[in-house]
Amino acid sequence: MNKEWSNKNKLAQSKLKKVSFQEAIKEFIELREDLMQEMISWKTELSQDDFSAMPFMNVQGYHNKTIAYSIWHIMRIEDIVVNSLVRKKEEVFFAENFNEKIGADIITTGNELKKQEIADFSNKLNIENLYEYAIAVKTSGDEWLQSLTYQESKKKFAEEDKIRLRELGVVSEDENAIWLIDYWCSKDILGLIKMPLSRHWIMHIEAAIRIKNKLK
């Protein structure tokens, strides 16, 4: 794991207490901006084909996907968690018509896709609009984080929240995806800030960097 990102994440997590909560949020937002700038740098470094390349298709690890998939996966999960689960409002994906703009044939997190399915899916995506979506989701997430109080961060979820997510159809019923709903709803909001709003980004961005480095 990138030491700088890892250390920033650990430091921010250590401050998720009542007395230092706002300081922790500020540090999480700074970390997320660092990670977003890393993602944005790929636009000038990579070709369209690079975004759907799978040089590690048959290995174990997050780097056995594509860079386009990695961006999609990070952002769909955040949009679903922040907007559908926590805020109970329409996702950025639908509110700003990214379901049409990006050109994807799914609305889910993509966990259900395997090997060549991931490459085929990635090939269909409009990369410029995928980046526009990523920035919009991060902006939405940052605004929510800045408005959050420590008391609100202790909120937990109930069975009706799980049912609501399933009814929205934004998580596949496939066994490789459906577990996400139980996983998210087992946490309080503090837990969701740690994962997926920060560490999940790091994991998949580092995997994408491995792909990029292999291609270059």
PDB file of C-alpha atoms in Angstrom:
ATOM      1  CA  MET A   1       0.000   0.000   0.000  1.00  0.00           C
ATOM      2  CA  ASN A   2       1.227   3.514  -0.831  1.00  0.00           C
ATOM      3  CA  LYS A   3       2.825   4.638   2.445  1.00  0.00           C
ATOM      4  CA  GLU A   4       1.770   8.262   2.177  1.00  0.00           C
ATOM      5  CA  TRP A   5      -1.882   7.385   1.511  1.00  0.00           C
ATOM      6  CA  SER A   6      -1.830   4.645   4.131  1.00  0.00           C
ATOM      7  CA  ASN A   7      -0.390   6.943   6.795  1.00  0.00           C
ATOM      8  CA  LYS A   8      -2.851   9.734   5.966  1.00  0.00           C
ATOM      9  CA  ASN A   9      -5.720   7.248   6.203  1.00  0.00           C
ATOM     10  CA  LYS A  10      -4.523   5.849   9.548  1.00  0.00           C
ATOM     11  CA  LEU A  11      -4.051   9.334  10.983  1.00  0.00           C
ATOM     12  CA  ALA A  12      -7.528  10.446   9.901  1.00  0.00           C
ATOM     13  CA  GLN A  13      -9.102   7.246  11.260  1.00  0.00           C
ATOM     14  CA  SER A  14      -7.389   7.765  14.617  1.00  0.00           C
ATOM     15  CA  LYS A  15      -9.140  11.154  14.907  1.00  0.00           C
ATOM     16  CA  LEU A  16     -12.686   9.873  14.358  1.00  0.00           C
ATOM     17  CA  LYS A  17     -13.587  10.793  17.926  1.00  0.00           C
ATOM     18  CA  LYS A  18     -15.949  13.391  19.315  1.00  0.00           C
ATOM     19  CA  VAL A  19     -13.213  15.927  20.147  1.00  0.00           C
ATOM     20  CA  SER A  20     -11.367  15.639  16.819  1.00  0.00           C
ATOM     21  CA  PHE A  21     -14.131  14.573  14.426  1.00  0.00           C
ATOM     22  CA  GLN A  22     -14.093  17.667  12.205  1.00  0.00           C
ATOM     23  CA  GLU A  23     -10.310  17.521  11.950  1.00  0.00           C
ATOM     24  CA  ALA A  24     -10.588  13.871  10.862  1.00  0.00           C
ATOM     25  CA  ILE A  25     -13.160  14.750   8.198  1.00  0.00           C
ATOM     26  CA  LYS A  26     -10.900  17.499   6.861  1.00  0.00           C
ATOM     27  CA  GLU A  27      -8.036  14.999   6.580  1.00  0.00           C
ATOM     28  CA  PHE A  28     -10.226  12.401   4.864  1.00  0.00           C
ATOM     29  CA  ILE A  29     -11.302  14.998   2.298  1.00  0.00           C
ATOM     30  CA  GLU A  30      -7.660  15.954   1.671  1.00  0.00           C
ATOM     31  CA  LEU A  31      -6.774  12.275   1.176  1.00  0.00           C
ATOM     32  CA  ARG A  32      -9.678  11.800  -1.215  1.00  0.00           C
ATOM     33  CA  GLU A  33      -8.503  14.814  -3.220  1.00  0.00           C
ATOM     34  CA  ASP A  34      -4.997  13.313  -3.473  1.00  0.00           C
ATOM     35  CA  LEU A  35      -6.509  10.062  -4.733  1.00  0.00           C
ATOM     36  CA  MET A  36      -8.760  11.839  -7.215  1.00  0.00           C
ATOM     37  CA  GLN A  37      -5.808  13.777  -8.622  1.00  0.00           C
ATOM     38  CA  GLU A  38      -4.020  10.468  -9.137  1.00  0.00           C
ATOM     39  CA  MET A  39      -7.013   9.157 -11.075  1.00  0.00           C
ATOM     40  CA  ILE A  40      -7.251  12.318 -13.159  1.00  0.00           C
ATOM     41  CA  SER A  41      -3.564  12.040 -14.106  1.00  0.00           C
ATOM     42  CA  TRP A  42      -4.339   8.803 -15.973  1.00  0.00           C
ATOM     43  CA  LYS A  43      -6.404  10.719 -18.526  1.00  0.00           C
ATOM     44  CA  THR A  44      -3.274  12.207 -20.060  1.00  0.00           C
ATOM     45  CA  GLU A  45      -1.088   9.135 -19.584  1.00  0.00           C
ATOM     46  CA  LEU A  46      -3.363   6.454 -21.033  1.00  0.00           C
ATOM     47  CA  SER A  47      -5.056   5.738 -24.338  1.00  0.00           C
ATOM     48  CA  GLN A  48      -8.688   4.689 -24.707  1.00  0.00           C
ATOM     49  CA  ASP A  49      -7.560   1.068 -25.143  1.00  0.00           C
ATOM     50  CA  ASP A  50      -5.452   1.231 -21.978  1.00  0.00           C
ATOM     51  CA  PHE A  51      -8.544   1.869 -19.868  1.00  0.00           C
ATOM     52  CA  SER A  52     -10.008  -1.512 -20.884  1.00  0.00           C
ATOM     53  CA  ALA A  53      -6.764  -3.528 -20.919  1.00  0.00           C
ATOM     54  CA  MET A  54      -6.434  -6.509 -18.547  1.00  0.00           C
ATOM     55  CA  PRO A  55      -2.750  -7.466 -18.302  1.00  0.00           C
ATOM     56  CA  PHE A  56      -3.353  -9.389 -15.061  1.00  0.00           C
ATOM     57  CA  MET A  57      -6.642 -11.104 -15.964  1.00  0.00           C
ATOM     58  CA  ASN A  58      -5.684 -14.511 -14.577  1.00  0.00           C
ATOM     59  CA  VAL A  59      -4.023 -13.496 -11.297  1.00  0.00           C
ATOM     60  CA  GLN A  60      -5.459 -13.019  -7.815  1.00  0.00           C
ATOM     61  CA  GLY A  61      -5.941  -9.461  -6.597  1.00  0.00           C
ATOM     62  CA  TYR A  62      -7.750  -6.230  -7.365  1.00  0.00           C
ATOM     63  CA  HIS A  63      -5.381  -5.582 -10.288  1.00  0.00           C
ATOM     64  CA  ASN A  64      -6.983  -8.406 -12.301  1.00  0.00           C
ATOM     65  CA  LYS A  65      -9.614  -5.897 -13.492  1.00  0.00           C
ATOM     66  CA  THR A  66      -9.323  -2.845 -15.797  1.00  0.00           C
ATOM     67  CA  ILE A  67      -8.646   0.795 -14.976  1.00  0.00           C
ATOM     68  CA  ALA A  68     -12.064   1.843 -16.300  1.00  0.00           C
ATOM     69  CA  TYR A  69     -13.713  -0.823 -14.146  1.00  0.00           C
ATOM     70  CA  SER A  70     -11.749   0.367 -11.099  1.00  0.00           C
ATOM     71  CA  ILE A  71     -13.041   3.931 -11.498  1.00  0.00           C
ATOM     72  CA  TRP A  72     -16.607   2.721 -12.108  1.00  0.00           C
ATOM     73  CA  HIS A  73     -16.510   0.355  -9.118  1.00  0.00           C
ATOM     74  CA  ILE A  74     -15.140   2.933  -6.657  1.00  0.00           C
ATOM     75  CA  MET A  75     -17.682   5.534  -7.666  1.00  0.00           C
ATOM     76  CA  ARG A  76     -20.761   3.343  -7.973  1.00  0.00           C
ATOM     77  CA  ILE A  77     -20.128   1.994  -4.476  1.00  0.00           C
ATOM     78  CA  GLU A  78     -19.686   5.479  -3.019  1.00  0.00           C
ATOM     79  CA  ASP A  79     -22.765   6.829  -4.808  1.00  0.00           C
ATOM     80  CA  ILE A  80     -24.889   3.913  -3.597  1.00  0.00           C
ATOM     81  CA  VAL A  81     -23.603   4.064  -0.019  1.00  0.00           C
ATOM     82  CA  VAL A  82     -23.673   7.839   0.465  1.00  0.00           C
ATOM     83  CA  ASN A  83     -26.842   8.676  -1.423  1.00  0.00           C
ATOM     84  CA  SER A  84     -29.079   5.592  -1.517  1.00  0.00           C
ATOM     85  CA  LEU A  85     -28.141   4.055   1.839  1.00  0.00           C
ATOM     86  CA  VAL A  86     -27.225   6.951   4.116  1.00  0.00           C
ATOM     87  CA  ARG A  87     -28.954  10.036   2.715  1.00  0.00           C
ATOM     88  CA  LYS A  88     -31.914   8.163   1.203  1.00  0.00           C
ATOM     89  CA  LYS A  89     -31.854  10.378  -1.874  1.00  0.00           C
ATOM     90  CA  GLU A  90     -31.426   9.864  -5.593  1.00  0.00           C
ATOM     91  CA  GLU A  91     -27.955   8.815  -6.656  1.00  0.00           C
ATOM     92  CA  VAL A  92     -25.806  11.170  -8.729  1.00  0.00           C
ATOM     93  CA  PHE A  93     -25.771   8.385 -11.336  1.00  0.00           C
ATOM     94  CA  PHE A  94     -29.487   8.793 -12.044  1.00  0.00           C
ATOM     95  CA  ALA A  95     -30.013  12.433 -11.054  1.00  0.00           C
ATOM     96  CA  GLU A  96     -27.475  13.647 -13.622  1.00  0.00           C
ATOM     97  CA  ASN A  97     -28.249  11.004 -16.287  1.00  0.00           C
ATOM     98  CA  PHE A  98     -24.882   9.288 -16.051  1.00  0.00           C
ATOM     99  CA  ASN A  99     -26.698   5.992 -16.602  1.00  0.00           C
ATOM    100  CA  GLU A 100     -27.088   7.235 -20.191  1.00  0.00           C
ATOM    101  CA  LYS A 101     -23.963   9.395 -20.560  1.00  0.00           C
ATOM    102  CA  ILE A 102     -21.442   6.704 -19.606  1.00  0.00           C
ATOM    103  CA  GLY A 103     -22.906   4.033 -21.884  1.00  0.00           C
ATOM    104  CA  ALA A 104     -22.744   1.162 -19.388  1.00  0.00           C
ATOM    105  CA  ASP A 105     -25.138  -1.754 -19.709  1.00  0.00           C
ATOM    106  CA  ILE A 106     -25.356  -2.219 -15.921  1.00  0.00           C
ATOM    107  CA  ILE A 107     -26.260   0.082 -13.026  1.00  0.00           C
ATOM    108  CA  THR A 108     -24.608  -2.054 -10.345  1.00  0.00           C
ATOM    109  CA  THR A 109     -21.185  -2.010  -8.643  1.00  0.00           C
ATOM    110  CA  GLY A 110     -19.832  -4.521 -11.168  1.00  0.00           C
ATOM    111  CA  ASN A 111     -18.871  -7.138  -8.556  1.00  0.00           C
ATOM    112  CA  GLU A 112     -20.745  -9.767 -10.536  1.00  0.00           C
ATOM    113  CA  LEU A 113     -18.557  -9.372 -13.644  1.00  0.00           C
ATOM    114  CA  LYS A 114     -15.709 -11.803 -14.329  1.00  0.00           C
ATOM    115  CA  LYS A 115     -12.631 -11.756 -16.578  1.00  0.00           C
ATOM    116  CA  GLN A 116     -13.645 -11.102 -20.209  1.00  0.00           C
ATOM    117  CA  GLU A 117     -16.976  -9.678 -19.032  1.00  0.00           C
ATOM    118  CA  ILE A 118     -14.983  -6.914 -17.297  1.00  0.00           C
ATOM    119  CA  ALA A 119     -13.006  -6.147 -20.463  1.00  0.00           C
ATOM    120  CA  ASP A 120     -16.162  -6.109 -22.602  1.00  0.00           C
ATOM    121  CA  PHE A 121     -17.939  -3.879 -20.081  1.00  0.00           C
ATOM    122  CA  SER A 122     -14.969  -1.475 -19.931  1.00  0.00           C
ATOM    123  CA  ASN A 123     -14.848  -1.182 -23.719  1.00  0.00           C
ATOM    124  CA  LYS A 124     -18.383   0.234 -23.761  1.00  0.00           C
ATOM    125  CA  LEU A 125     -17.707   3.088 -21.348  1.00  0.00           C
ATOM    126  CA  ASN A 126     -17.375   6.716 -22.340  1.00  0.00           C
ATOM    127  CA  ILE A 127     -14.220   7.538 -20.377  1.00  0.00           C
ATOM    128  CA  GLU A 128     -14.721  11.313 -20.440  1.00  0.00           C
ATOM    129  CA  ASN A 129     -18.188  10.955 -18.936  1.00  0.00           C
ATOM    130  CA  LEU A 130     -16.962   8.315 -16.488  1.00  0.00           C
ATOM    131  CA  TYR A 131     -14.503  10.896 -15.149  1.00  0.00           C
ATOM    132  CA  GLU A 132     -17.257  13.503 -15.004  1.00  0.00           C
ATOM    133  CA  TYR A 133     -19.269  11.041 -12.917  1.00  0.00           C
ATOM    134  CA  ALA A 134     -16.295  10.335 -10.637  1.00  0.00           C
ATOM    135  CA  ILE A 135     -15.811  14.026  -9.915  1.00  0.00           C
ATOM    136  CA  ALA A 136     -19.536  14.542  -9.308  1.00  0.00           C
ATOM    137  CA  VAL A 137     -19.695  11.615  -6.867  1.00  0.00           C
ATOM    138  CA  LYS A 138     -16.621  12.806  -4.979  1.00  0.00           C
ATOM    139  CA  THR A 139     -18.081  16.319  -4.758  1.00  0.00           C
ATOM    140  CA  SER A 140     -21.360  14.919  -3.438  1.00  0.00           C
ATOM    141  CA  GLY A 141     -19.513  12.738  -0.932  1.00  0.00           C
ATOM    142  CA  ASP A 142     -17.274  15.563   0.270  1.00  0.00           C
ATOM    143  CA  GLU A 143     -20.240  17.896   0.761  1.00  0.00           C
ATOM    144  CA  TRP A 144     -22.010  15.253   2.820  1.00  0.00           C
ATOM    145  CA  LEU A 145     -18.898  14.546   4.913  1.00  0.00           C
ATOM    146  CA  GLN A 146     -18.474  18.256   5.680  1.00  0.00           C
ATOM    147  CA  SER A 147     -22.084  18.489   6.867  1.00  0.00           C
ATOM    148  CA  LEU A 148     -21.866  15.402   9.085  1.00  0.00           C
ATOM    149  CA  THR A 149     -21.790  15.677  12.879  1.00  0.00           C
ATOM    150  CA  TYR A 150     -20.166  13.195  15.223  1.00  0.00           C
ATOM    151  CA  GLN A 151     -23.573  12.279  16.641  1.00  0.00           C
ATOM    152  CA  GLU A 152     -24.929  11.539  13.159  1.00  0.00           C
ATOM    153  CA  SER A 153     -21.876   9.399  12.402  1.00  0.00           C
ATOM    154  CA  LYS A 154     -22.976   6.869  15.023  1.00  0.00           C
ATOM    155  CA  LYS A 155     -26.163   6.054  13.120  1.00  0.00           C
ATOM    156  CA  LYS A 156     -26.735   2.346  12.365  1.00  0.00           C
ATOM    157  CA  PHE A 157     -28.879   0.658   9.752  1.00  0.00           C
ATOM    158  CA  ALA A 158     -31.888  -1.644   9.918  1.00  0.00           C
ATOM    159  CA  GLU A 159     -33.478  -4.450   7.930  1.00  0.00           C
ATOM    160  CA  GLU A 160     -35.596  -1.971   5.975  1.00  0.00           C
ATOM    161  CA  ASP A 161     -32.396  -0.355   4.686  1.00  0.00           C
ATOM    162  CA  LYS A 162     -31.269  -3.697   3.265  1.00  0.00           C
ATOM    163  CA  ILE A 163     -34.659  -4.228   1.642  1.00  0.00           C
ATOM    164  CA  ARG A 164     -34.592  -0.732   0.146  1.00  0.00           C
ATOM    165  CA  LEU A 165     -31.175  -1.297  -1.448  1.00  0.00           C
ATOM    166  CA  ARG A 166     -32.260  -4.634  -2.914  1.00  0.00           C
ATOM    167  CA  GLU A 167     -35.387  -3.066  -4.380  1.00  0.00           C
ATOM    168  CA  LEU A 168     -33.322  -0.339  -6.067  1.00  0.00           C
ATOM    169  CA  GLY A 169     -31.452  -3.004  -8.057  1.00  0.00           C
ATOM    170  CA  VAL A 170     -28.107  -1.187  -7.754  1.00  0.00           C
ATOM    171  CA  VAL A 171     -26.407  -4.261  -6.277  1.00  0.00           C
ATOM    172  CA  SER A 172     -26.501  -7.467  -8.288  1.00  0.00           C
ATOM    173  CA  GLU A 173     -28.166 -10.539  -6.785  1.00  0.00           C
ATOM    174  CA  ASP A 174     -25.083 -12.527  -7.856  1.00  0.00           C
ATOM    175  CA  GLU A 175     -23.280 -14.182  -4.920  1.00  0.00           C
ATOM    176  CA  ASN A 176     -20.172 -12.117  -5.662  1.00  0.00           C
ATOM    177  CA  ALA A 177     -22.123  -8.896  -5.120  1.00  0.00           C
ATOM    178  CA  ILE A 178     -25.178  -9.337  -2.905  1.00  0.00           C
ATOM    179  CA  TRP A 179     -23.051  -9.701   0.251  1.00  0.00           C
ATOM    180  CA  LEU A 180     -22.242  -5.976  -0.053  1.00  0.00           C
ATOM    181  CA  ILE A 181     -25.645  -4.996   1.296  1.00  0.00           C
ATOM    182  CA  ASP A 182     -25.200  -6.956   4.533  1.00  0.00           C
ATOM    183  CA  TYR A 183     -21.618  -5.687   4.791  1.00  0.00           C
ATOM    184  CA  TRP A 184     -22.545  -2.000   4.482  1.00  0.00           C
ATOM    185  CA  CYS A 185     -25.576  -2.299   6.753  1.00  0.00           C
ATOM    186  CA  SER A 186     -23.543  -4.031   9.460  1.00  0.00           C
ATOM    187  CA  LYS A 187     -21.562  -0.800   9.939  1.00  0.00           C
ATOM    188  CA  ASP A 188     -22.434   2.563  11.406  1.00  0.00           C
ATOM    189  CA  ILE A 189     -21.627   5.683   9.398  1.00  0.00           C
ATOM    190  CA  LEU A 190     -18.211   5.927  11.060  1.00  0.00           C
ATOM    191  CA  GLY A 191     -17.465   2.471   9.710  1.00  0.00           C
ATOM    192  CA  LEU A 192     -18.578   3.480   6.227  1.00  0.00           C
ATOM    193  CA  ILE A 193     -16.241   6.490   6.270  1.00  0.00           C
ATOM    194  CA  LYS A 194     -13.365   4.086   6.884  1.00  0.00           C
ATOM    195  CA  MET A 195     -14.601   1.605   4.286  1.00  0.00           C
ATOM    196  CA  PRO A 196     -15.589   2.290   1.511  1.00  0.00           C
ATOM    197  CA  LEU A 197     -15.167   6.092   1.549  1.00  0.00           C
ATOM    198  CA  SER A 198     -11.397   6.026   2.015  1.00  0.00           C
ATOM    199  CA  ARG A 199      -9.663   2.655   2.173  1.00  0.00           C
ATOM    200  CA  HIS A 200     -11.686   1.236  -0.726  1.00  0.00           C
ATOM    201  CA  TRP A 201     -10.462   4.085  -2.911  1.00  0.00           C
ATOM    202  CA  ILE A 202      -6.839   3.353  -1.971  1.00  0.00           C
ATOM    203  CA  MET A 203      -7.132  -0.385  -2.679  1.00  0.00           C
ATOM    204  CA  HIS A 204      -8.548   0.013  -6.175  1.00  0.00           C
ATOM    205  CA  ILE A 205      -6.449   3.025  -7.165  1.00  0.00           C
ATOM    206  CA  GLU A 206      -3.299   1.159  -6.203  1.00  0.00           C
ATOM    207  CA  ALA A 207      -4.508  -1.804  -8.279  1.00  0.00           C
ATOM    208  CA  ALA A 208      -5.105   0.508 -11.244  1.00  0.00           C
ATOM    209  CA  ILE A 209      -1.596   1.932 -10.855  1.00  0.00           C
ATOM    210  CA  ARG A 210      -0.214  -1.611 -11.125  1.00  0.00           C
ATOM    211  CA  ILE A 211      -2.141  -2.052 -14.373  1.00  0.00           C
ATOM    212  CA  LYS A 212      -0.955   1.318 -15.682  1.00  0.00           C
ATOM    213  CA  ASN A 213       2.676   0.563 -14.836  1.00  0.00           C
ATOM    214  CA  LYS A 214       2.465  -2.805 -16.566  1.00  0.00           C
ATOM    215  CA  LEU A 215       1.019  -1.199 -19.706  1.00  0.00           C
ATOM    216  CA  LYS A 216       3.736   1.476 -19.758  1.00  0.00           C
TER     217      LYS A 216
END
